[in-house]
Short mmCIF file of C-alpha atoms (C1' of nucleotides) in Angstrom, two decimals:
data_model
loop_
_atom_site.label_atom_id
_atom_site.label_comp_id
_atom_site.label_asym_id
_atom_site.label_seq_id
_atom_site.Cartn_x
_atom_site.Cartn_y
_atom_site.Cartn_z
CA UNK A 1 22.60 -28.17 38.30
CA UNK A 2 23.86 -29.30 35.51
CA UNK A 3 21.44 -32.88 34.34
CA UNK A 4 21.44 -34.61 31.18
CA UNK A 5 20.42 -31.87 29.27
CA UNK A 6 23.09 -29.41 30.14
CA UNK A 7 25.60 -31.89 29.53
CA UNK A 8 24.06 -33.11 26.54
CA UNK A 9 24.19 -28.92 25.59
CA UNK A 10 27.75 -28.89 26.49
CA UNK A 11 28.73 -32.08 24.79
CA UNK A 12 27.22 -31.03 21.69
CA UNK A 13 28.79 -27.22 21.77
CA UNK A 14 32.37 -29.18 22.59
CA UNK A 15 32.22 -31.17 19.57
CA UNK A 16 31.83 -28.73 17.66
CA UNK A 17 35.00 -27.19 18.35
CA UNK A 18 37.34 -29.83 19.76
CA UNK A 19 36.99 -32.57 17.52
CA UNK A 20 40.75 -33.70 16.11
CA UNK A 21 42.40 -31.02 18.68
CA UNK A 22 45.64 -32.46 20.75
CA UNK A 23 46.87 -31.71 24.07
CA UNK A 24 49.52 -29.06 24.67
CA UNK A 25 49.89 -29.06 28.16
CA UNK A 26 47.40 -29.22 31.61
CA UNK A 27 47.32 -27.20 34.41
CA UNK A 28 45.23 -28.20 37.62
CA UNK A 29 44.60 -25.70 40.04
CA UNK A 30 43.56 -26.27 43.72
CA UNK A 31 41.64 -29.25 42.80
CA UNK A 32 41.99 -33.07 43.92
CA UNK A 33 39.18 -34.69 41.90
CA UNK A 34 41.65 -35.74 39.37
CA UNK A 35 42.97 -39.34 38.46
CA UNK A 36 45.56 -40.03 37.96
CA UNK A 37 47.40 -37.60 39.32
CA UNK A 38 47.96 -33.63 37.76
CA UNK A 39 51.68 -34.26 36.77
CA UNK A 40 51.19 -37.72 35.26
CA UNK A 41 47.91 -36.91 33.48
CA UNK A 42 50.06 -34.13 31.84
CA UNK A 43 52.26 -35.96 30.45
CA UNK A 44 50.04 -38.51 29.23
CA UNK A 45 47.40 -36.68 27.24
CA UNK A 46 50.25 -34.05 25.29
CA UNK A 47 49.72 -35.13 21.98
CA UNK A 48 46.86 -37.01 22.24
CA UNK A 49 43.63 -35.91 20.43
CA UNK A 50 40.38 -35.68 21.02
CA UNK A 51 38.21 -38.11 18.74
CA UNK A 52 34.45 -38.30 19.99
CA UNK A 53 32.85 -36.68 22.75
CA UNK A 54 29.86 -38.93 24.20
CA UNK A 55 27.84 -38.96 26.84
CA UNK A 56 26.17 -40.83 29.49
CA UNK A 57 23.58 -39.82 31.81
CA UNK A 58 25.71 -36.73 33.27
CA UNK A 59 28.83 -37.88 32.76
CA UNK A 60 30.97 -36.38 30.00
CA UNK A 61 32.93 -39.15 27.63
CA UNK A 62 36.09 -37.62 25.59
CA UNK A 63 37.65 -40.33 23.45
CA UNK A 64 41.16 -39.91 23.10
CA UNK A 65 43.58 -40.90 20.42
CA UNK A 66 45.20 -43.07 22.75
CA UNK A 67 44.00 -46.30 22.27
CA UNK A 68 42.03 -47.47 25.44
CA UNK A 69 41.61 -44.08 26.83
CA UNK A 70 39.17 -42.44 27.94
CA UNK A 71 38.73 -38.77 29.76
CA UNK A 72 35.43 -38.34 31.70
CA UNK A 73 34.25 -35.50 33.72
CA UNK A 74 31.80 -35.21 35.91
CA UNK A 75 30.13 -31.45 36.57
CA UNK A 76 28.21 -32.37 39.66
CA UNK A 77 26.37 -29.17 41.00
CA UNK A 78 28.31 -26.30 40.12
CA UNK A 79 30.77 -27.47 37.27
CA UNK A 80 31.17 -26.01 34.35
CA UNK A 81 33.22 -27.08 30.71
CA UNK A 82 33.99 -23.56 28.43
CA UNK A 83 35.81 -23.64 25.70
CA UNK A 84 37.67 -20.52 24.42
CA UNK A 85 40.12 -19.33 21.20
CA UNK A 86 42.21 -16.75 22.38
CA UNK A 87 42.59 -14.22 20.04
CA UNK A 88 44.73 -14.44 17.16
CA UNK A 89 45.94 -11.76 14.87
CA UNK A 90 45.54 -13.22 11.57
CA UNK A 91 47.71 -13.06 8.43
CA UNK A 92 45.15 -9.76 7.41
CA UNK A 93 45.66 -8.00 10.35
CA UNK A 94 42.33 -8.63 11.86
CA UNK A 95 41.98 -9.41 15.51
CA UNK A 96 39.94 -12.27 16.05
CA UNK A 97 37.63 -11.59 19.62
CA UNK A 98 35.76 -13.63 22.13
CA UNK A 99 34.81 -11.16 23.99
CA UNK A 100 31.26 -11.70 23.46
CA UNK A 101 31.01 -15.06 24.59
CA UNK A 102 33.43 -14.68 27.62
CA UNK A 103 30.79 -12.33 28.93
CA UNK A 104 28.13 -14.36 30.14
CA UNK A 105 30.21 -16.13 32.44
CA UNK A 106 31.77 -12.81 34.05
CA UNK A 107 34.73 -12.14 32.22
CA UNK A 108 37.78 -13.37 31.45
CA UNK A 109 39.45 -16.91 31.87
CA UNK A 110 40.86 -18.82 33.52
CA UNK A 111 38.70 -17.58 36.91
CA UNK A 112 38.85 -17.57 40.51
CA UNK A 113 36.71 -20.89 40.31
CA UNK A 114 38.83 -22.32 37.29
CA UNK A 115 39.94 -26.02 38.99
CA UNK A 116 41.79 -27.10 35.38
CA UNK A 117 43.35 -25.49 32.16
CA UNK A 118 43.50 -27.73 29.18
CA UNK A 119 45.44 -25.92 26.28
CA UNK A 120 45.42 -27.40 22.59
CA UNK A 121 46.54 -26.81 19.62
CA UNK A 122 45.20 -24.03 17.49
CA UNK A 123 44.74 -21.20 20.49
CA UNK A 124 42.37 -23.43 21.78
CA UNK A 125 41.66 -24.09 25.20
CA UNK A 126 39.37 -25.67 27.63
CA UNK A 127 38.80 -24.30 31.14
CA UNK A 128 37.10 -26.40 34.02
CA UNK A 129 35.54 -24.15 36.47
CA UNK A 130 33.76 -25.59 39.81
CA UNK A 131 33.18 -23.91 42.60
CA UNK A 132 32.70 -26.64 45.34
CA UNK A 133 34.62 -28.54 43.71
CA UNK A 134 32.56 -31.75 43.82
CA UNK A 135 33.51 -32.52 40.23
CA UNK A 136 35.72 -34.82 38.91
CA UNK A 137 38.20 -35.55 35.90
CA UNK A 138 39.23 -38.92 35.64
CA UNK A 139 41.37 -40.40 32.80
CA UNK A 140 39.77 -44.64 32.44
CA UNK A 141 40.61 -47.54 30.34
CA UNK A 142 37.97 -49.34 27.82
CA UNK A 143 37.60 -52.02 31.08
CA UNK A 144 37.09 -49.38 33.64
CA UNK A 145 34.09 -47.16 31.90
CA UNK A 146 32.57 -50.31 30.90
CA UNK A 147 32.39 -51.34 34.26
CA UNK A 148 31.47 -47.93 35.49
CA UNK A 149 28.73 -47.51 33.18
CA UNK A 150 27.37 -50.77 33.51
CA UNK A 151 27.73 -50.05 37.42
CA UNK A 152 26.10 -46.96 37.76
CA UNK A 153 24.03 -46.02 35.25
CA UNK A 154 20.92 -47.37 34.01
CA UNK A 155 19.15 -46.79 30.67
CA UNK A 156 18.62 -42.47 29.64
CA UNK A 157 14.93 -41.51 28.51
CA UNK A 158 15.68 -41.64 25.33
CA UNK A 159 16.46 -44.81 25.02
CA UNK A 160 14.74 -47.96 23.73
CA UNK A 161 15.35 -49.89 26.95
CA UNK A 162 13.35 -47.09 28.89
CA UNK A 163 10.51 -48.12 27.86
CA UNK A 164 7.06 -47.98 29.68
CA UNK A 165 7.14 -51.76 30.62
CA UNK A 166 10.76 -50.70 32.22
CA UNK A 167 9.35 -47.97 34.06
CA UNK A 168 6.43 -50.09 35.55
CA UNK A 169 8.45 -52.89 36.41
CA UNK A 170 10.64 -50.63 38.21
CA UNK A 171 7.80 -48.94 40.40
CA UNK A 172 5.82 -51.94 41.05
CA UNK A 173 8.15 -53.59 43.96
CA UNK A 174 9.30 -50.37 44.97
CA UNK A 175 7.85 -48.23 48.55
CA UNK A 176 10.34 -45.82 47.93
CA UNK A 177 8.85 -42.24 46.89
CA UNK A 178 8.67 -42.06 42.99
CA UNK A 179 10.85 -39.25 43.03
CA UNK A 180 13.79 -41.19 44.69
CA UNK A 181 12.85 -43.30 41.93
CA UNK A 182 13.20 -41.86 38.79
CA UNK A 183 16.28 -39.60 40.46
CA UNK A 184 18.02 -42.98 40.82
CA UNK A 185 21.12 -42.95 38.09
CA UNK A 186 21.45 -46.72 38.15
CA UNK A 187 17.67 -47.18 37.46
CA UNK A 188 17.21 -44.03 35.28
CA UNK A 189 20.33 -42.00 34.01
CA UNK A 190 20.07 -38.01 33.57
CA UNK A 191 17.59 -36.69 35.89
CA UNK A 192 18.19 -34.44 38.66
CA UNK A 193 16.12 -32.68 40.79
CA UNK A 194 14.93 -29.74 38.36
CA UNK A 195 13.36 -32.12 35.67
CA UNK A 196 12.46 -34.90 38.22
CA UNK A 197 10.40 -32.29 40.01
CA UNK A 198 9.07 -30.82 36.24
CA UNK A 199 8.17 -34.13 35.28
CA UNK A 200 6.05 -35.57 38.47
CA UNK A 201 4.03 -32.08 37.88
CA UNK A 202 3.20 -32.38 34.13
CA UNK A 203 2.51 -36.02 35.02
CA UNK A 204 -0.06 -34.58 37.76
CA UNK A 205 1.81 -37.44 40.70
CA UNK A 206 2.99 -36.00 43.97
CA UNK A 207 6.25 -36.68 44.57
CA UNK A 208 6.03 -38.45 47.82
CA UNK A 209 3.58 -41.02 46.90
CA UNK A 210 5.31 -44.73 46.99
CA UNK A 211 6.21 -45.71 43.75
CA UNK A 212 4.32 -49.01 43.95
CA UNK A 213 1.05 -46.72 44.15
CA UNK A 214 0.43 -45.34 41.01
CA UNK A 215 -1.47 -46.59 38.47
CA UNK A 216 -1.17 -47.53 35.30
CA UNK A 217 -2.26 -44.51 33.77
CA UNK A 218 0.02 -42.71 36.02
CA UNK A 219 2.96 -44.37 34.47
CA UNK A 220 1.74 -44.16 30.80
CA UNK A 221 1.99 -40.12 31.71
CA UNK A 222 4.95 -40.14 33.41
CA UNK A 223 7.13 -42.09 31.06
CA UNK A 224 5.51 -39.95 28.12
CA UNK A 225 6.29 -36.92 30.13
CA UNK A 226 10.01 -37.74 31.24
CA UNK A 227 10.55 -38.32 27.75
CA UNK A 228 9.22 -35.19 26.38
CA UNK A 229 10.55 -32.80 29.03
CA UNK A 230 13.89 -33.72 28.79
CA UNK A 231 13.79 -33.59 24.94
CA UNK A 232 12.44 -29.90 25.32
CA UNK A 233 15.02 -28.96 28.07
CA UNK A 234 18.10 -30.28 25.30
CA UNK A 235 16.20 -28.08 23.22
CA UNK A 236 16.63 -24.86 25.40
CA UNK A 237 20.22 -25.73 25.51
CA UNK A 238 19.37 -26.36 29.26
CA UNK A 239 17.97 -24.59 32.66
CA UNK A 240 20.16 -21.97 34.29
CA UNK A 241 19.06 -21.75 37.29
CA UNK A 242 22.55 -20.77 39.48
CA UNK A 243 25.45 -21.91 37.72
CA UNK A 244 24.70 -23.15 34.83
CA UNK A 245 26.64 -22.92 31.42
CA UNK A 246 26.53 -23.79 28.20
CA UNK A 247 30.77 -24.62 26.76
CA UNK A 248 30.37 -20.97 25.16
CA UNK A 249 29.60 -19.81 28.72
CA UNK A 250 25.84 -19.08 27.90
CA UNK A 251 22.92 -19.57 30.05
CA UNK A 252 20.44 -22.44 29.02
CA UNK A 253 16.75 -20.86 28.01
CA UNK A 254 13.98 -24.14 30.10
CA UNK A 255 14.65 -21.51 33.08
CA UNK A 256 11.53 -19.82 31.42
CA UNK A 257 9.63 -23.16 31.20
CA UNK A 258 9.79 -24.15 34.38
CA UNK A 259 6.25 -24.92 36.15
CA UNK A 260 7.27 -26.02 39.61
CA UNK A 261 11.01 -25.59 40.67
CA UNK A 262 12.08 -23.07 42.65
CA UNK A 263 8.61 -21.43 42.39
CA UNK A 264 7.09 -22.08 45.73
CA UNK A 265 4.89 -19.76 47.25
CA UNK A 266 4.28 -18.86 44.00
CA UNK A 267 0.76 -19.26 42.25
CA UNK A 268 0.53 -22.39 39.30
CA UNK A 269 0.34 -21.60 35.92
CA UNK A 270 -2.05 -24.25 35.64
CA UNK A 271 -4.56 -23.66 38.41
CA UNK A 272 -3.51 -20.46 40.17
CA UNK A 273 -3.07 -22.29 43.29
CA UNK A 274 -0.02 -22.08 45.33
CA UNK A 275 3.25 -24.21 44.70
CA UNK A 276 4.56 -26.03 47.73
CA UNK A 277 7.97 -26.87 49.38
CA UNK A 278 8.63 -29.93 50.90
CA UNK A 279 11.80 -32.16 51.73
CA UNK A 280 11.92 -35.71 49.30
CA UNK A 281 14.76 -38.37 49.07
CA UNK A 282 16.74 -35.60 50.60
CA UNK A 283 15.98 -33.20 48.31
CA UNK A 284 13.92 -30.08 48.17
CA UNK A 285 11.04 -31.01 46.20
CA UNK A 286 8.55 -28.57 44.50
CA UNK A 287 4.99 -29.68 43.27
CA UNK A 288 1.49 -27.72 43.44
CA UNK A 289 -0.72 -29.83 45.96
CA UNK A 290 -4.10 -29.33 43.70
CA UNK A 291 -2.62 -30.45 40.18
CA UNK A 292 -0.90 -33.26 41.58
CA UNK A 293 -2.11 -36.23 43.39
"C1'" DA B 1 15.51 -45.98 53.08
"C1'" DG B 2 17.23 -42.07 55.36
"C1'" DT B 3 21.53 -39.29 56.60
"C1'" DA B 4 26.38 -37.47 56.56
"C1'" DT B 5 29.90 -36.08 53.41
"C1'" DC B 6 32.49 -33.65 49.90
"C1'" DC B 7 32.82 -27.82 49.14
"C1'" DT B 8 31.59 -22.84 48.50
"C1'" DG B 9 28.67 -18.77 47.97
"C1'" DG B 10 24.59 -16.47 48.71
"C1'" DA B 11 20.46 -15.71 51.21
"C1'" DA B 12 17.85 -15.46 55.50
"C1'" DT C 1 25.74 -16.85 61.94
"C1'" DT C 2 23.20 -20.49 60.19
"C1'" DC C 3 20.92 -22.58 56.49
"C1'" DC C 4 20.35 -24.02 51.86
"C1'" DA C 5 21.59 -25.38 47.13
"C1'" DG C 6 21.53 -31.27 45.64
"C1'" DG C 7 25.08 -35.08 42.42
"C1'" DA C 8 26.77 -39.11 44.07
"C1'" DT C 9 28.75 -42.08 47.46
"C1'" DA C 10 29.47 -44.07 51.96
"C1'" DC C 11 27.45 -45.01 55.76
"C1'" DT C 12 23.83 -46.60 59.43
#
DNA sequence: AGTATCCTGGAA
DNA sequence: TTCCAGGATACT
Protein backbone atom coordinates (compact mmCIF):
# COMPACT_ATOMS: atom_id res chain seq x y z
CA UNK A 1 0.00 0.00 0.00
CA UNK A 2 1.45 2.65 -1.23
CA UNK A 3 2.74 5.16 2.26
CA UNK A 4 4.96 8.00 2.23
CA UNK A 5 7.73 6.26 1.00
CA UNK A 6 6.31 4.89 -2.17
CA UNK A 7 4.99 8.12 -3.00
CA UNK A 8 7.95 9.88 -2.03
CA UNK A 9 9.71 6.97 -4.66
CA UNK A 10 7.24 7.88 -7.22
CA UNK A 11 7.41 11.59 -6.79
CA UNK A 12 11.00 11.59 -7.09
CA UNK A 13 11.10 9.07 -10.35
CA UNK A 14 8.20 11.63 -11.88
CA UNK A 15 10.32 14.54 -11.59
CA UNK A 16 12.71 13.30 -13.17
CA UNK A 17 10.97 12.93 -16.29
CA UNK A 18 8.00 15.31 -16.30
CA UNK A 19 9.38 18.40 -15.22
CA UNK A 20 8.46 21.37 -18.00
CA UNK A 21 6.17 18.66 -19.98
CA UNK A 22 2.50 20.11 -21.13
CA UNK A 23 -0.70 18.47 -21.52
CA UNK A 24 -1.84 17.05 -24.85
CA UNK A 25 -4.95 15.61 -24.09
CA UNK A 26 -6.67 13.24 -21.01
CA UNK A 27 -8.49 10.30 -21.19
CA UNK A 28 -10.42 8.86 -18.04
CA UNK A 29 -11.53 5.52 -18.16
CA UNK A 30 -14.26 3.92 -15.93
CA UNK A 31 -13.28 6.02 -13.10
CA UNK A 32 -15.33 8.72 -10.99
CA UNK A 33 -12.67 9.89 -8.50
CA UNK A 34 -12.00 12.82 -10.65
CA UNK A 35 -12.75 16.63 -10.03
CA UNK A 36 -13.76 18.40 -11.86
CA UNK A 37 -15.20 16.51 -14.21
CA UNK A 38 -13.20 14.23 -17.24
CA UNK A 39 -14.31 16.58 -20.13
CA UNK A 40 -13.65 19.88 -18.35
CA UNK A 41 -10.37 18.79 -16.73
CA UNK A 42 -9.36 18.10 -20.40
CA UNK A 43 -9.71 21.04 -21.57
CA UNK A 44 -8.23 22.81 -18.82
CA UNK A 45 -4.83 21.24 -18.32
CA UNK A 46 -3.93 21.07 -22.56
CA UNK A 47 -1.16 23.25 -22.55
CA UNK A 48 -0.46 23.57 -19.21
CA UNK A 49 2.90 22.29 -17.80
CA UNK A 50 4.04 20.61 -15.18
CA UNK A 51 6.41 22.79 -12.85
CA UNK A 52 7.14 20.95 -9.41
CA UNK A 53 5.99 17.79 -8.18
CA UNK A 54 5.68 17.82 -4.19
CA UNK A 55 4.44 15.89 -1.79
CA UNK A 56 2.57 15.57 1.34
CA UNK A 57 2.12 12.72 3.53
CA UNK A 58 0.62 10.37 0.63
CA UNK A 59 -0.75 12.71 -1.37
CA UNK A 60 0.89 13.56 -4.68
CA UNK A 61 1.26 17.61 -5.46
CA UNK A 62 1.82 18.49 -9.38
CA UNK A 63 2.19 22.23 -9.81
CA UNK A 64 0.88 23.38 -12.90
CA UNK A 65 1.72 26.31 -15.09
CA UNK A 66 -1.56 27.61 -14.50
CA UNK A 67 -1.36 29.98 -11.97
CA UNK A 68 -3.36 28.75 -8.83
CA UNK A 69 -3.49 25.22 -9.91
CA UNK A 70 -2.83 22.47 -8.53
CA UNK A 71 -3.26 18.52 -9.60
CA UNK A 72 -3.18 16.05 -6.65
CA UNK A 73 -3.61 12.39 -6.63
CA UNK A 74 -4.18 10.24 -4.20
CA UNK A 75 -3.01 6.28 -4.70
CA UNK A 76 -4.89 4.90 -1.77
CA UNK A 77 -4.34 1.01 -1.63
CA UNK A 78 -3.85 -0.17 -4.96
CA UNK A 79 -2.93 2.99 -7.13
CA UNK A 80 -0.32 3.28 -9.11
CA UNK A 81 1.48 6.57 -11.24
CA UNK A 82 3.88 5.05 -14.42
CA UNK A 83 5.27 7.04 -16.63
CA UNK A 84 6.21 5.80 -20.16
CA UNK A 85 8.01 7.22 -23.69
CA UNK A 86 6.64 5.39 -26.37
CA UNK A 87 9.04 4.55 -28.72
CA UNK A 88 10.36 6.84 -31.16
CA UNK A 89 12.35 6.17 -34.25
CA UNK A 90 14.97 8.69 -34.13
CA UNK A 91 16.59 10.81 -36.87
CA UNK A 92 19.49 7.64 -36.93
CA UNK A 93 17.21 5.07 -37.40
CA UNK A 94 17.40 3.64 -33.98
CA UNK A 95 14.31 2.48 -32.18
CA UNK A 96 14.15 3.79 -28.88
CA UNK A 97 12.44 0.75 -26.36
CA UNK A 98 10.74 0.55 -23.03
CA UNK A 99 10.25 -2.65 -23.05
CA UNK A 100 12.29 -3.31 -20.12
CA UNK A 101 10.63 -1.20 -17.78
CA UNK A 102 7.00 -1.97 -18.98
CA UNK A 103 7.77 -5.46 -17.77
CA UNK A 104 7.55 -5.37 -14.22
CA UNK A 105 4.17 -4.19 -14.22
CA UNK A 106 2.88 -7.02 -16.75
CA UNK A 107 3.14 -5.61 -19.99
CA UNK A 108 2.00 -3.12 -21.97
CA UNK A 109 -0.02 0.17 -21.26
CA UNK A 110 -2.56 1.50 -20.86
CA UNK A 111 -4.05 -1.85 -18.80
CA UNK A 112 -7.15 -3.43 -17.85
CA UNK A 113 -6.76 -1.46 -14.44
CA UNK A 114 -5.59 1.86 -16.25
CA UNK A 115 -8.47 4.49 -14.63
CA UNK A 116 -6.60 7.70 -16.59
CA UNK A 117 -4.26 8.45 -19.65
CA UNK A 118 -2.38 11.66 -19.45
CA UNK A 119 -0.44 12.24 -22.83
CA UNK A 120 2.30 15.10 -23.13
CA UNK A 121 4.40 16.39 -25.22
CA UNK A 122 7.52 14.61 -26.29
CA UNK A 123 5.91 10.79 -26.54
CA UNK A 124 5.43 11.12 -23.10
CA UNK A 125 2.75 9.83 -21.15
CA UNK A 126 1.43 9.14 -17.77
CA UNK A 127 -0.90 6.23 -17.00
CA UNK A 128 -3.01 5.99 -13.68
CA UNK A 129 -3.77 2.46 -12.92
CA UNK A 130 -6.06 1.45 -9.74
CA UNK A 131 -7.70 -1.40 -9.34
CA UNK A 132 -10.44 -0.62 -6.68
CA UNK A 133 -10.47 2.38 -7.67
CA UNK A 134 -10.34 4.15 -4.28
CA UNK A 135 -7.97 6.75 -5.70
CA UNK A 136 -8.51 10.05 -6.60
CA UNK A 137 -7.36 12.94 -9.06
CA UNK A 138 -8.46 16.16 -8.16
CA UNK A 139 -7.48 19.45 -9.90
CA UNK A 140 -7.44 22.44 -6.47
CA UNK A 141 -6.80 26.04 -6.21
CA UNK A 142 -3.84 27.65 -3.91
CA UNK A 143 -7.05 28.20 -1.21
CA UNK A 144 -8.30 24.71 -1.45
CA UNK A 145 -4.84 22.58 -0.80
CA UNK A 146 -4.04 25.00 1.79
CA UNK A 147 -7.02 24.24 3.50
CA UNK A 148 -6.78 20.58 2.76
CA UNK A 149 -3.40 20.26 4.00
CA UNK A 150 -3.82 22.23 6.92
CA UNK A 151 -7.10 20.01 7.43
CA UNK A 152 -5.84 16.74 7.15
CA UNK A 153 -2.50 16.34 7.53
CA UNK A 154 -0.28 16.82 10.34
CA UNK A 155 3.53 17.20 10.42
CA UNK A 156 5.70 13.98 8.21
CA UNK A 157 8.67 12.33 10.27
CA UNK A 158 10.95 14.16 8.80
CA UNK A 159 10.06 17.15 9.79
CA UNK A 160 11.20 19.63 12.45
CA UNK A 161 7.73 19.96 13.97
CA UNK A 162 7.76 16.07 14.62
CA UNK A 163 9.75 16.30 17.11
CA UNK A 164 9.93 14.06 20.30
CA UNK A 165 8.18 16.71 22.55
CA UNK A 166 5.34 16.50 19.60
CA UNK A 167 5.15 12.93 19.80
CA UNK A 168 4.79 12.86 23.68
CA UNK A 169 2.40 15.50 23.85
CA UNK A 170 0.39 13.68 21.46
CA UNK A 171 0.33 10.25 23.44
CA UNK A 172 0.02 11.63 26.81
CA UNK A 173 -3.96 12.52 26.73
CA UNK A 174 -4.57 9.90 24.40
CA UNK A 175 -6.36 6.00 25.47
CA UNK A 176 -6.45 5.28 22.02
CA UNK A 177 -3.98 2.30 20.97
CA UNK A 178 -0.57 3.85 19.85
CA UNK A 179 -0.98 2.38 16.63
CA UNK A 180 -4.27 4.31 15.85
CA UNK A 181 -2.02 6.91 16.90
CA UNK A 182 0.80 7.30 14.90
CA UNK A 183 -1.55 5.87 11.76
CA UNK A 184 -3.51 9.10 12.31
CA UNK A 185 -2.72 11.48 9.03
CA UNK A 186 -3.85 14.62 10.82
CA UNK A 187 -1.55 13.88 13.83
CA UNK A 188 1.27 12.15 11.86
CA UNK A 189 1.32 12.27 7.92
CA UNK A 190 2.79 9.14 5.85
CA UNK A 191 2.37 6.09 7.80
CA UNK A 192 0.31 3.25 6.95
CA UNK A 193 -0.05 0.07 8.28
CA UNK A 194 3.29 -1.65 6.91
CA UNK A 195 5.72 0.91 8.62
CA UNK A 196 3.34 1.66 11.58
CA UNK A 197 3.47 -2.05 12.35
CA UNK A 198 7.64 -2.02 11.48
CA UNK A 199 8.08 0.74 13.67
CA UNK A 200 6.08 -0.34 17.08
CA UNK A 201 8.40 -3.65 16.62
CA UNK A 202 11.88 -2.02 16.31
CA UNK A 203 10.58 0.26 19.08
CA UNK A 204 9.88 -3.12 21.15
CA UNK A 205 5.81 -1.44 22.09
CA UNK A 206 2.83 -3.63 21.37
CA UNK A 207 0.58 -2.12 19.34
CA UNK A 208 -2.46 -2.25 21.44
CA UNK A 209 -1.13 -0.68 24.48
CA UNK A 210 -2.96 2.92 25.13
CA UNK A 211 -0.91 5.52 23.97
CA UNK A 212 -0.97 7.38 27.29
CA UNK A 213 1.01 4.21 28.71
CA UNK A 214 4.28 4.29 27.51
CA UNK A 215 7.03 5.73 28.92
CA UNK A 216 9.31 8.04 28.24
CA UNK A 217 11.87 5.88 27.02
CA UNK A 218 9.32 4.27 24.93
CA UNK A 219 8.79 7.42 23.04
CA UNK A 220 12.51 8.46 22.79
CA UNK A 221 12.60 4.87 20.69
CA UNK A 222 9.74 5.24 18.88
CA UNK A 223 10.18 8.70 17.50
CA UNK A 224 13.95 7.69 16.75
CA UNK A 225 12.64 4.63 15.11
CA UNK A 226 9.69 6.18 12.95
CA UNK A 227 12.22 8.44 11.79
CA UNK A 228 14.78 6.04 10.74
CA UNK A 229 12.50 3.40 9.21
CA UNK A 230 10.85 5.51 7.00
CA UNK A 231 14.16 7.11 5.85
CA UNK A 232 15.41 3.45 5.05
CA UNK A 233 12.07 2.42 3.34
CA UNK A 234 12.58 5.91 0.79
CA UNK A 235 15.79 4.35 0.47
CA UNK A 236 14.54 0.93 -0.93
CA UNK A 237 12.49 2.94 -3.27
CA UNK A 238 9.60 1.42 -1.14
CA UNK A 239 7.85 -2.08 0.04
CA UNK A 240 6.06 -4.11 -2.60
CA UNK A 241 4.14 -6.06 -0.95
CA UNK A 242 0.84 -6.52 -3.58
CA UNK A 243 0.63 -3.72 -5.78
CA UNK A 244 3.12 -1.69 -5.39
CA UNK A 245 5.10 0.41 -8.07
CA UNK A 246 7.64 2.53 -8.48
CA UNK A 247 6.59 5.45 -11.81
CA UNK A 248 9.02 3.08 -13.93
CA UNK A 249 6.70 0.23 -12.88
CA UNK A 250 9.38 -1.40 -10.55
CA UNK A 251 8.87 -3.08 -7.34
CA UNK A 252 10.24 -1.23 -4.15
CA UNK A 253 13.26 -3.45 -2.39
CA UNK A 254 12.05 -2.79 2.18
CA UNK A 255 9.87 -6.00 1.13
CA UNK A 256 13.18 -7.79 2.19
CA UNK A 257 13.48 -5.71 5.41
CA UNK A 258 10.49 -6.30 6.77
CA UNK A 259 10.53 -7.82 10.51
CA UNK A 260 6.86 -8.11 11.33
CA UNK A 261 4.26 -7.52 8.47
CA UNK A 262 2.70 -10.06 6.86
CA UNK A 263 5.01 -12.57 8.65
CA UNK A 264 2.78 -14.13 11.20
CA UNK A 265 3.14 -17.52 12.15
CA UNK A 266 6.38 -17.01 11.17
CA UNK A 267 9.46 -17.21 13.64
CA UNK A 268 11.28 -13.44 14.61
CA UNK A 269 14.40 -12.62 13.32
CA UNK A 270 15.15 -11.25 16.55
CA UNK A 271 14.19 -13.93 19.04
CA UNK A 272 12.99 -16.92 17.02
CA UNK A 273 9.71 -16.68 18.59
CA UNK A 274 6.57 -16.63 16.68
CA UNK A 275 4.98 -13.39 15.06
CA UNK A 276 1.36 -12.80 15.91
CA UNK A 277 -1.89 -11.58 14.16
CA UNK A 278 -4.23 -9.55 15.74
CA UNK A 279 -7.01 -6.93 14.68
CA UNK A 280 -5.89 -2.92 15.76
CA UNK A 281 -7.73 0.41 14.88
CA UNK A 282 -9.30 -1.77 12.29
CA UNK A 283 -6.43 -2.96 10.92
CA UNK A 284 -4.54 -6.20 10.83
CA UNK A 285 -1.72 -5.64 13.01
CA UNK A 286 1.51 -7.78 13.16
CA UNK A 287 4.01 -7.67 16.19
CA UNK A 288 6.04 -10.65 17.95
CA UNK A 289 4.48 -10.92 21.58
CA UNK A 290 8.14 -11.57 23.30
CA UNK A 291 10.10 -8.51 21.68
CA UNK A 292 7.40 -6.24 22.25
CA UNK A 293 5.75 -5.11 25.34
C1' DA B 1 -13.33 5.02 19.57
C1' DG B 2 -15.12 1.48 16.81
C1' DT B 3 -17.57 0.29 12.30
C1' DA B 4 -19.43 0.66 7.48
C1' DT B 5 -18.17 2.30 3.01
C1' DC B 6 -15.88 2.90 -1.39
C1' DC B 7 -13.97 -1.34 -5.01
C1' DT B 8 -11.62 -5.54 -6.89
C1' DG B 9 -8.77 -9.68 -6.94
C1' DG B 10 -6.85 -13.41 -4.73
C1' DA B 11 -6.75 -16.72 -1.13
C1' DA B 12 -9.03 -19.84 2.08
C1' DT C 1 -18.60 -18.67 -1.47
C1' DT C 2 -16.79 -15.89 1.97
C1' DC C 3 -13.09 -13.38 3.78
C1' DC C 4 -9.28 -10.34 3.61
C1' DA C 5 -6.24 -6.63 1.95
C1' DG C 6 -6.41 -1.22 4.71
C1' DG C 7 -6.35 4.66 2.98
C1' DA C 8 -9.54 7.80 4.30
C1' DT C 9 -14.08 9.41 5.36
C1' DA C 10 -18.69 9.25 7.20
C1' DC C 11 -21.13 7.52 10.44
C1' DT C 12 -22.84 5.78 15.25
Amino acid sequence: MPELPEVETVRRDLEKYLIGASFQSIKIINFKNVAPRATFLAKFLKGKKIVALGRRGKLLIVDLSAPDKHLLFHLKMTGQLIYEQSNKTLAGGHSLSDDSLTKAVGGKLPNKYTRAIFDLDKNRHLYFNDIRKFGYIKLVSNDELRDILKNNYGPEPMDKEFSFDYLKELCQKRSAPIKAVILNQKLIAGLGNIYADEALFAAKIRPDRPAKSLKRSELLDLHNLIIIIIKQAIKARGTTFRNYVDARGKKGNFVNYLQVYQRQGQTCLVCGGIISKIKVAGRGTHYCPHCQK
